[in-house]
Amino acid sequence: EEAATAFFKQTINNNGFPDKVVMDKSGANYAGLANINLLLILAGFATMIDILQVKYLNNIIEQDHRFIKKITKPMMGFKAFHSAQATIDGIETAHMIRKGQLAEENIPAYKQFIALAG
């Protein structure tokens, strides 16, 4: 609980106050955010951080990244971070287009990819 509170304090100092935090059903993380909300109330802030817990959030995230692991596992590795980042960004973009997350009406998937890569 104390570690989670310290983590959220540091995160808020670096990134500002979030409106909402989505997390798995971790008790320590929930307690840490509850402590942060208590500190906000004591400091006189009118708004608190909304906490949304999803039981299998980690599984959802891992399933979404399974396709990246499947494609990059046979590769020999990357010598530079920027080449790894570019490759993974391309894989994720293609997957998002395939899933319809970047769907634009009357534009085929390959043209969307070219427009983003261009």
PDB file of N, CA and C in Angstrom, residues 22-61:
ATOM      1  N   VAL A  22      -7.517   3.211 -14.751  1.00  0.00           N
ATOM      2  CA  VAL A  22      -8.044   1.877 -14.997  1.00  0.00           C
ATOM      3  C   VAL A  22      -6.974   0.881 -14.587  1.00  0.00           C
ATOM      4  N   MET A  23      -7.346  -0.089 -13.744  1.00  0.00           N
ATOM      5  CA  MET A  23      -6.376  -1.067 -13.252  1.00  0.00           C
ATOM      6  C   MET A  23      -7.038  -2.425 -13.093  1.00  0.00           C
ATOM      7  N   ASP A  24      -6.195  -3.432 -12.862  1.00  0.00           N
ATOM      8  CA  ASP A  24      -6.737  -4.752 -12.583  1.00  0.00           C
ATOM      9  C   ASP A  24      -7.218  -4.775 -11.133  1.00  0.00           C
ATOM     10  N   LYS A  25      -7.573  -5.936 -10.625  1.00  0.00           N
ATOM     11  CA  LYS A  25      -8.153  -6.051  -9.286  1.00  0.00           C
ATOM     12  C   LYS A  25      -7.101  -6.115  -8.187  1.00  0.00           C
ATOM     13  N   SER A  26      -5.993  -5.429  -8.368  1.00  0.00           N
ATOM     14  CA  SER A  26      -4.929  -5.416  -7.375  1.00  0.00           C
ATOM     15  C   SER A  26      -5.351  -4.597  -6.160  1.00  0.00           C
ATOM     16  N   GLY A  27      -5.287  -5.208  -4.994  1.00  0.00           N
ATOM     17  CA  GLY A  27      -5.691  -4.530  -3.769  1.00  0.00           C
ATOM     18  C   GLY A  27      -4.750  -3.412  -3.379  1.00  0.00           C
ATOM     19  N   ALA A  28      -3.446  -3.616  -3.570  1.00  0.00           N
ATOM     20  CA  ALA A  28      -2.465  -2.603  -3.180  1.00  0.00           C
ATOM     21  C   ALA A  28      -2.614  -1.345  -4.025  1.00  0.00           C
ATOM     22  N   ASN A  29      -2.816  -1.509  -5.327  1.00  0.00           N
ATOM     23  CA  ASN A  29      -2.987  -0.341  -6.199  1.00  0.00           C
ATOM     24  C   ASN A  29      -4.242   0.440  -5.835  1.00  0.00           C
ATOM     25  N   TYR A  30      -5.318  -0.280  -5.548  1.00  0.00           N
ATOM     26  CA  TYR A  30      -6.563   0.381  -5.156  1.00  0.00           C
ATOM     27  C   TYR A  30      -6.364   1.153  -3.859  1.00  0.00           C
ATOM     28  N   ALA A  31      -5.693   0.528  -2.886  1.00  0.00           N
ATOM     29  CA  ALA A  31      -5.444   1.189  -1.603  1.00  0.00           C
ATOM     30  C   ALA A  31      -4.555   2.419  -1.790  1.00  0.00           C
ATOM     31  N   GLY A  32      -3.558   2.313  -2.664  1.00  0.00           N
ATOM     32  CA  GLY A  32      -2.688   3.454  -2.931  1.00  0.00           C
ATOM     33  C   GLY A  32      -3.451   4.628  -3.515  1.00  0.00           C
ATOM     34  N   LEU A  33      -4.332   4.351  -4.479  1.00  0.00           N
ATOM     35  CA  LEU A  33      -5.134   5.434  -5.067  1.00  0.00           C
ATOM     36  C   LEU A  33      -6.158   5.974  -4.077  1.00  0.00           C
ATOM     37  N   ALA A  34      -6.683   5.102  -3.223  1.00  0.00           N
ATOM     38  CA  ALA A  34      -7.608   5.569  -2.186  1.00  0.00           C
ATOM     39  C   ALA A  34      -6.885   6.536  -1.247  1.00  0.00           C
ATOM     40  N   ASN A  35      -5.631   6.235  -0.926  1.00  0.00           N
ATOM     41  CA  ASN A  35      -4.837   7.153  -0.099  1.00  0.00           C
ATOM     42  C   ASN A  35      -4.613   8.487  -0.808  1.00  0.00           C
ATOM     43  N   ILE A  36      -4.328   8.428  -2.102  1.00  0.00           N
ATOM     44  CA  ILE A  36      -4.144   9.664  -2.880  1.00  0.00           C
ATOM     45  C   ILE A  36      -5.435  10.481  -2.875  1.00  0.00           C
ATOM     46  N   ASN A  37      -6.579   9.816  -3.057  1.00  0.00           N
ATOM     47  CA  ASN A  37      -7.863  10.521  -3.025  1.00  0.00           C
ATOM     48  C   ASN A  37      -8.109  11.146  -1.654  1.00  0.00           C
ATOM     49  N   LEU A  38      -7.726  10.440  -0.593  1.00  0.00           N
ATOM     50  CA  LEU A  38      -7.869  10.981   0.756  1.00  0.00           C
ATOM     51  C   LEU A  38      -7.006  12.233   0.924  1.00  0.00           C
ATOM     52  N   LEU A  39      -5.782  12.173   0.414  1.00  0.00           N
ATOM     53  CA  LEU A  39      -4.902  13.347   0.474  1.00  0.00           C
ATOM     54  C   LEU A  39      -5.482  14.516  -0.317  1.00  0.00           C
ATOM     55  N   LEU A  40      -6.116  14.220  -1.447  1.00  0.00           N
ATOM     56  CA  LEU A  40      -6.749  15.278  -2.243  1.00  0.00           C
ATOM     57  C   LEU A  40      -7.889  15.938  -1.471  1.00  0.00           C
ATOM     58  N   ILE A  41      -8.679  15.121  -0.776  1.00  0.00           N
ATOM     59  CA  ILE A  41      -9.788  15.659   0.017  1.00  0.00           C
ATOM     60  C   ILE A  41      -9.250  16.538   1.144  1.00  0.00           C
ATOM     61  N   LEU A  42      -8.218  16.037   1.834  1.00  0.00           N
ATOM     62  CA  LEU A  42      -7.637  16.798   2.945  1.00  0.00           C
ATOM     63  C   LEU A  42      -6.987  18.097   2.472  1.00  0.00           C
ATOM     64  N   ALA A  43      -6.470  18.099   1.243  1.00  0.00           N
ATOM     65  CA  ALA A  43      -5.842  19.301   0.692  1.00  0.00           C
ATOM     66  C   ALA A  43      -6.866  20.293   0.145  1.00  0.00           C
ATOM     67  N   GLY A  44      -8.145  19.891   0.111  1.00  0.00           N
ATOM     68  CA  GLY A  44      -9.196  20.802  -0.316  1.00  0.00           C
ATOM     69  C   GLY A  44      -9.536  20.751  -1.790  1.00  0.00           C
ATOM     70  N   PHE A  45      -9.072  19.733  -2.504  1.00  0.00           N
ATOM     71  CA  PHE A  45      -9.422  19.602  -3.920  1.00  0.00           C
ATOM     72  C   PHE A  45     -10.868  19.141  -4.049  1.00  0.00           C
ATOM     73  N   ALA A  46     -11.571  19.680  -5.027  1.00  0.00           N
ATOM     74  CA  ALA A  46     -12.983  19.347  -5.217  1.00  0.00           C
ATOM     75  C   ALA A  46     -13.162  18.044  -5.988  1.00  0.00           C
ATOM     76  N   THR A  47     -12.205  17.700  -6.834  1.00  0.00           N
ATOM     77  CA  THR A  47     -12.346  16.492  -7.643  1.00  0.00           C
ATOM     78  C   THR A  47     -11.398  15.412  -7.152  1.00  0.00           C
ATOM     79  N   MET A  48     -11.850  14.189  -7.309  1.00  0.00           N
ATOM     80  CA  MET A  48     -11.029  13.034  -6.954  1.00  0.00           C
ATOM     81  C   MET A  48     -10.725  12.245  -8.221  1.00  0.00           C
ATOM     82  N   ILE A  49      -9.811  11.309  -8.104  1.00  0.00           N
ATOM     83  CA  ILE A  49      -9.450  10.439  -9.222  1.00  0.00           C
ATOM     84  C   ILE A  49     -10.435   9.278  -9.249  1.00  0.00           C
ATOM     85  N   ASP A  50     -11.109   9.078 -10.383  1.00  0.00           N
ATOM     86  CA  ASP A  50     -12.005   7.926 -10.536  1.00  0.00           C
ATOM     87  C   ASP A  50     -11.165   6.669 -10.687  1.00  0.00           C
ATOM     88  N   ILE A  51     -11.566   5.613  -9.985  1.00  0.00           N
ATOM     89  CA  ILE A  51     -10.847   4.345 -10.036  1.00  0.00           C
ATOM     90  C   ILE A  51     -11.762   3.320 -10.691  1.00  0.00           C
ATOM     91  N   LEU A  52     -11.314   2.755 -11.807  1.00  0.00           N
ATOM     92  CA  LEU A  52     -12.068   1.727 -12.511  1.00  0.00           C
ATOM     93  C   LEU A  52     -11.250   0.449 -12.480  1.00  0.00           C
ATOM     94  N   GLN A  53     -11.827  -0.607 -11.906  1.00  0.00           N
ATOM     95  CA  GLN A  53     -11.122  -1.882 -11.815  1.00  0.00           C
ATOM     96  C   GLN A  53     -11.733  -2.884 -12.786  1.00  0.00           C
ATOM     97  N   VAL A  54     -10.863  -3.540 -13.561  1.00  0.00           N
ATOM     98  CA  VAL A  54     -11.268  -4.576 -14.500  1.00  0.00           C
ATOM     99  C   VAL A  54     -10.542  -5.849 -14.094  1.00  0.00           C
ATOM    100  N   LYS A  55     -11.294  -6.907 -13.842  1.00  0.00           N
ATOM    101  CA  LYS A  55     -10.721  -8.118 -13.254  1.00  0.00           C
ATOM    102  C   LYS A  55      -9.607  -8.721 -14.089  1.00  0.00           C
ATOM    103  N   TYR A  56      -9.808  -8.832 -15.383  1.00  0.00           N
ATOM    104  CA  TYR A  56      -8.830  -9.507 -16.234  1.00  0.00           C
ATOM    105  C   TYR A  56      -8.107  -8.527 -17.155  1.00  0.00           C
ATOM    106  N   LEU A  57      -7.832  -7.326 -16.691  1.00  0.00           N
ATOM    107  CA  LEU A  57      -7.212  -6.304 -17.532  1.00  0.00           C
ATOM    108  C   LEU A  57      -5.866  -6.757 -18.074  1.00  0.00           C
ATOM    109  N   ASN A  58      -5.041  -7.382 -17.233  1.00  0.00           N
ATOM    110  CA  ASN A  58      -3.728  -7.827 -17.686  1.00  0.00           C
ATOM    111  C   ASN A  58      -3.861  -8.852 -18.813  1.00  0.00           C
ATOM    112  N   ASN A  59      -4.838  -9.750 -18.710  1.00  0.00           N
ATOM    113  CA  ASN A  59      -5.041 -10.739 -19.769  1.00  0.00           C
ATOM    114  C   ASN A  59      -5.445 -10.064 -21.080  1.00  0.00           C
ATOM    115  N   ILE A  60      -6.273  -9.033 -20.994  1.00  0.00           N
ATOM    116  CA  ILE A  60      -6.707  -8.315 -22.195  1.00  0.00           C
ATOM    117  C   ILE A  60      -5.508  -7.661 -22.873  1.00  0.00           C
ATOM    118  N   ILE A  61      -4.648  -7.036 -22.076  1.00  0.00           N
ATOM    119  CA  ILE A  61      -3.470  -6.368 -22.633  1.00  0.00           C
ATOM    120  C   ILE A  61      -2.530  -7.388 -23.255  1.00  0.00           C
TER     121      ILE A  61
END
